[in-house]
Short mmCIF file of C-alpha atoms in Angstrom, two decimals:
data_model
loop_
_atom_site.label_atom_id
_atom_site.label_comp_id
_atom_site.label_asym_id
_atom_site.label_seq_id
_atom_site.Cartn_x
_atom_site.Cartn_y
_atom_site.Cartn_z
CA MET A 1 -0.03 -0.13 0.01
CA ALA A 2 2.82 2.32 0.91
CA GLU A 3 4.47 1.78 -2.64
CA GLN A 4 1.13 2.47 -4.30
CA ASN A 5 0.61 5.79 -2.33
CA GLN A 6 4.23 6.87 -3.13
CA ILE A 7 4.00 6.47 -6.96
CA LEU A 8 0.55 8.03 -7.04
CA GLU A 9 1.96 10.93 -4.78
CA LYS A 10 4.92 11.42 -7.02
CA ALA A 11 2.71 11.40 -10.21
CA SER A 12 0.44 14.02 -8.53
CA ASP A 13 3.39 16.34 -7.68
CA HIS A 14 4.96 15.97 -11.02
CA VAL A 15 1.70 16.64 -12.96
CA ARG A 16 0.78 19.56 -10.75
CA GLU A 17 4.20 21.16 -11.33
CA VAL A 18 4.10 20.56 -15.22
CA LEU A 19 0.61 21.78 -15.47
CA THR A 20 1.01 24.78 -13.29
CA ASN A 21 4.21 25.91 -15.07
CA LYS A 22 3.92 24.81 -18.64
CA ALA A 23 0.14 24.90 -19.63
CA PRO A 24 -0.57 27.15 -22.40
CA ASP A 25 -2.52 30.34 -21.48
CA TRP A 26 -5.56 29.15 -23.53
CA ALA A 27 -5.82 25.93 -21.35
CA ILE A 28 -8.63 26.93 -19.05
CA TYR A 29 -10.52 23.65 -19.16
CA HIS A 30 -7.80 21.15 -19.76
CA SER A 31 -6.03 22.31 -16.46
CA TYR A 32 -4.84 20.79 -13.11
CA GLU A 33 -8.36 21.15 -11.80
CA HIS A 34 -9.89 18.99 -14.57
CA THR A 35 -6.99 16.40 -13.99
CA VAL A 36 -7.74 16.34 -10.31
CA GLU A 37 -11.61 15.93 -11.06
CA THR A 38 -10.71 13.00 -13.51
CA VAL A 39 -8.62 11.40 -10.87
CA GLU A 40 -11.48 11.70 -8.36
CA ALA A 41 -13.97 10.27 -10.87
CA ALA A 42 -11.53 7.53 -11.84
CA ARG A 43 -11.18 6.55 -8.20
CA GLU A 44 -14.98 6.46 -7.74
CA ILE A 45 -15.60 4.47 -10.88
CA ALA A 46 -12.74 2.06 -10.13
CA GLU A 47 -14.35 1.42 -6.66
CA GLY A 48 -17.82 1.16 -8.00
CA SER A 49 -16.59 -1.20 -10.83
CA LYS A 50 -14.86 -3.26 -8.14
CA LEU A 51 -11.30 -2.93 -9.42
CA ASP A 52 -8.67 -4.43 -7.36
CA ARG A 53 -5.75 -2.13 -5.92
CA ALA A 54 -3.35 -2.90 -8.78
CA GLU A 55 -5.96 -2.06 -11.50
CA THR A 56 -6.98 1.10 -9.49
CA GLU A 57 -3.34 2.17 -9.34
CA ILE A 58 -3.08 1.89 -13.14
CA VAL A 59 -6.22 3.84 -13.78
CA LEU A 60 -5.34 6.53 -11.29
CA LEU A 61 -1.86 7.07 -12.79
CA ALA A 62 -3.48 7.32 -16.31
CA ALA A 63 -5.90 9.82 -15.05
CA TRP A 64 -3.18 11.92 -13.59
CA PHE A 65 -1.25 11.97 -16.93
CA HIS A 66 -4.09 11.78 -19.47
CA ASP A 67 -4.01 15.39 -20.51
CA ILE A 68 -0.34 16.44 -19.61
CA GLY A 69 0.55 16.34 -23.40
CA TYR A 70 -1.61 19.55 -24.02
CA THR A 71 1.39 21.31 -22.50
CA GLU A 72 3.07 20.61 -25.69
CA LYS A 73 0.41 19.92 -28.40
CA THR A 74 -3.22 19.83 -28.99
CA GLU A 75 -3.85 17.28 -31.85
CA GLY A 76 -2.50 13.86 -30.70
CA HIS A 77 -1.92 15.16 -27.12
CA GLU A 78 -2.80 11.57 -25.85
CA GLY A 79 0.33 10.13 -27.62
CA ARG A 80 2.41 12.83 -26.02
CA SER A 81 0.76 12.34 -22.67
CA MET A 82 1.52 8.65 -22.95
CA GLU A 83 5.21 9.27 -23.73
CA ILE A 84 5.54 11.69 -20.68
CA ALA A 85 3.84 9.00 -18.42
CA ARG A 86 6.32 6.42 -19.71
CA GLU A 87 9.27 8.50 -19.02
CA PHE A 88 8.20 9.41 -15.63
CA LEU A 89 7.24 5.92 -14.59
CA SER A 90 10.49 4.47 -16.03
CA ALA A 91 12.47 7.08 -14.20
CA ASN A 92 10.67 6.02 -10.95
CA GLY A 93 11.36 2.23 -11.53
CA TYR A 94 7.68 1.35 -12.09
CA PRO A 95 7.14 -2.04 -13.73
CA SER A 96 7.10 -2.14 -17.51
CA ASP A 97 3.95 -4.36 -17.68
CA LYS A 98 2.01 -1.87 -15.46
CA THR A 99 3.56 1.16 -17.52
CA ASP A 100 2.14 -0.49 -20.63
CA ALA A 101 -1.26 -0.69 -19.13
CA VAL A 102 -1.17 2.93 -18.00
CA ALA A 103 -0.08 3.87 -21.58
CA ARG A 104 -3.02 1.93 -23.15
CA CYS A 105 -5.42 3.64 -20.68
CA ILE A 106 -4.13 7.11 -21.67
CA LEU A 107 -4.40 6.32 -25.38
CA ALA A 108 -7.88 5.19 -24.90
CA THR A 109 -9.07 8.76 -23.87
CA LYS A 110 -8.75 9.78 -27.49
CA VAL A 111 -12.21 10.68 -28.77
CA PRO A 112 -14.13 8.86 -30.06
CA HIS A 113 -13.54 6.42 -27.37
CA ASN A 114 -12.95 2.82 -28.06
CA PRO A 115 -11.82 1.21 -24.81
CA ALA A 116 -10.67 -2.42 -24.95
CA ASP A 117 -11.05 -3.57 -21.36
CA ILE A 118 -12.47 -2.42 -18.04
CA LEU A 119 -9.40 -0.38 -17.10
CA GLU A 120 -9.70 1.67 -20.32
CA GLN A 121 -13.54 1.95 -19.84
CA VAL A 122 -13.04 3.43 -16.40
CA ILE A 123 -10.60 6.16 -17.54
CA CYS A 124 -12.81 7.00 -20.51
CA ASP A 125 -15.70 7.42 -18.18
CA ALA A 126 -13.84 9.29 -15.71
CA ASP A 127 -12.70 11.80 -18.37
CA MET A 128 -16.25 12.36 -19.37
CA ALA A 129 -18.01 12.18 -16.00
CA HIS A 130 -18.68 16.01 -16.07
CA LEU A 131 -21.27 15.25 -18.76
CA GLY A 132 -23.44 13.55 -16.03
CA LYS A 133 -22.83 15.97 -13.22
CA ARG A 134 -24.46 19.26 -11.97
CA ARG A 135 -21.31 21.27 -12.94
CA PHE A 136 -21.80 20.26 -16.66
CA PHE A 137 -22.84 23.71 -17.78
CA ARG A 138 -19.94 25.47 -15.98
CA LYS A 139 -17.56 23.00 -17.58
CA ASN A 140 -19.03 23.13 -20.94
CA GLU A 141 -18.46 27.08 -20.79
CA LEU A 142 -14.90 26.53 -19.95
CA ILE A 143 -14.47 24.20 -22.84
CA ARG A 144 -16.04 26.82 -25.16
CA MET A 145 -13.87 29.55 -23.87
CA GLU A 146 -10.68 27.29 -24.27
CA LEU A 147 -11.65 26.49 -27.81
CA GLU A 148 -12.23 30.15 -28.66
CA ARG A 149 -8.96 31.20 -27.06
CA ARG A 150 -6.97 28.27 -28.76
CA GLU A 151 -8.49 29.12 -32.11
CA GLY A 152 -8.36 32.81 -31.72
CA LYS A 153 -11.86 33.40 -32.70
CA PRO A 154 -15.21 33.39 -31.07
CA MET A 155 -18.22 31.15 -31.97
CA THR A 156 -21.77 31.98 -32.27
CA ASP A 157 -24.12 30.32 -29.79
CA ALA A 158 -25.65 28.41 -32.68
CA GLU A 159 -22.16 27.08 -33.68
CA TRP A 160 -21.36 26.13 -29.97
CA LEU A 161 -24.71 24.52 -29.55
CA ALA A 162 -24.41 22.32 -32.57
CA ILE A 163 -20.79 21.22 -31.59
CA CYS A 164 -21.88 20.70 -27.96
CA THR A 165 -25.06 18.76 -28.88
CA ASN A 166 -23.17 16.48 -31.35
CA PHE A 167 -20.54 15.78 -28.69
CA VAL A 168 -22.83 15.11 -25.94
CA THR A 169 -25.20 12.90 -27.92
CA SER A 170 -22.41 10.78 -29.43
CA GLN A 171 -20.57 10.09 -26.01
CA ARG A 172 -21.56 7.12 -24.14
CA PHE A 173 -20.58 5.81 -20.64
CA HIS A 174 -18.86 2.37 -20.90
CA THR A 175 -18.83 0.99 -17.39
CA LYS A 176 -22.11 -0.18 -15.54
CA TYR A 177 -21.16 2.12 -12.60
CA ALA A 178 -20.93 5.27 -14.72
CA ARG A 179 -24.12 4.45 -16.62
CA GLY A 180 -26.01 4.10 -13.41
CA LYS A 181 -24.39 7.11 -11.74
CA PHE A 182 -24.12 9.65 -14.54
CA GLN A 183 -26.22 8.63 -17.59
CA GLU A 184 -29.63 9.95 -16.41
CA ARG A 185 -28.34 13.42 -15.64
CA LYS A 186 -26.42 13.50 -18.98
#
C-alpha cells in the first residue's frame, strides 16, 4: 500500500508542477483542476466497478497523466501524454507491464472512445464524468472559452450548440457504474 501511495503521490506532484508551469494560456478547461476531477472520478468509478488495488493504481496513474500532453500539443496530445507518463514511470522504477497498461489507458481517452477493457472503460468514463454532473454547464462554458482562445476566434451560440449537442449525444458511458451514476443526468 505504501508503494502505491508513493507512486501516486509522486505522479500528482509531477503533474501539478508541469501543468502549473507549462500549460498554455488558453488551457482553461484542460487544467490541473480537470486532472484532479478526473482522478477523483476514476477513483469513484474504479471502486464502483470493483477494481482491485493494482488495477485502480493503473487507472489513477493514467488519470493523472491523461492530458499532460496539452502542454506541448493539442492534436495527438494523448500520444504525447503517454510518452510523458512512460518517461516518468520508467524514471521511478515502475514495472514495465504496468507502465504498458497505463499507456493503453491514456491512449484510450482519445475521442471517439473505443476502450478495449475495463481499465480503459474506467478512464474514459472518468474523463467524461462531467457530462453527467451538476457542474456540466460550468465545465461546458470553460470548454467553449478554451476552444475560442486556442483558435483565436469566437463562436456564435448556434455554432457552439451544434458542436456541444453533437459531442454530448455521441458520447456514451462504458462502465455499468458510470451508466448508473451519470447517464440519467447526462
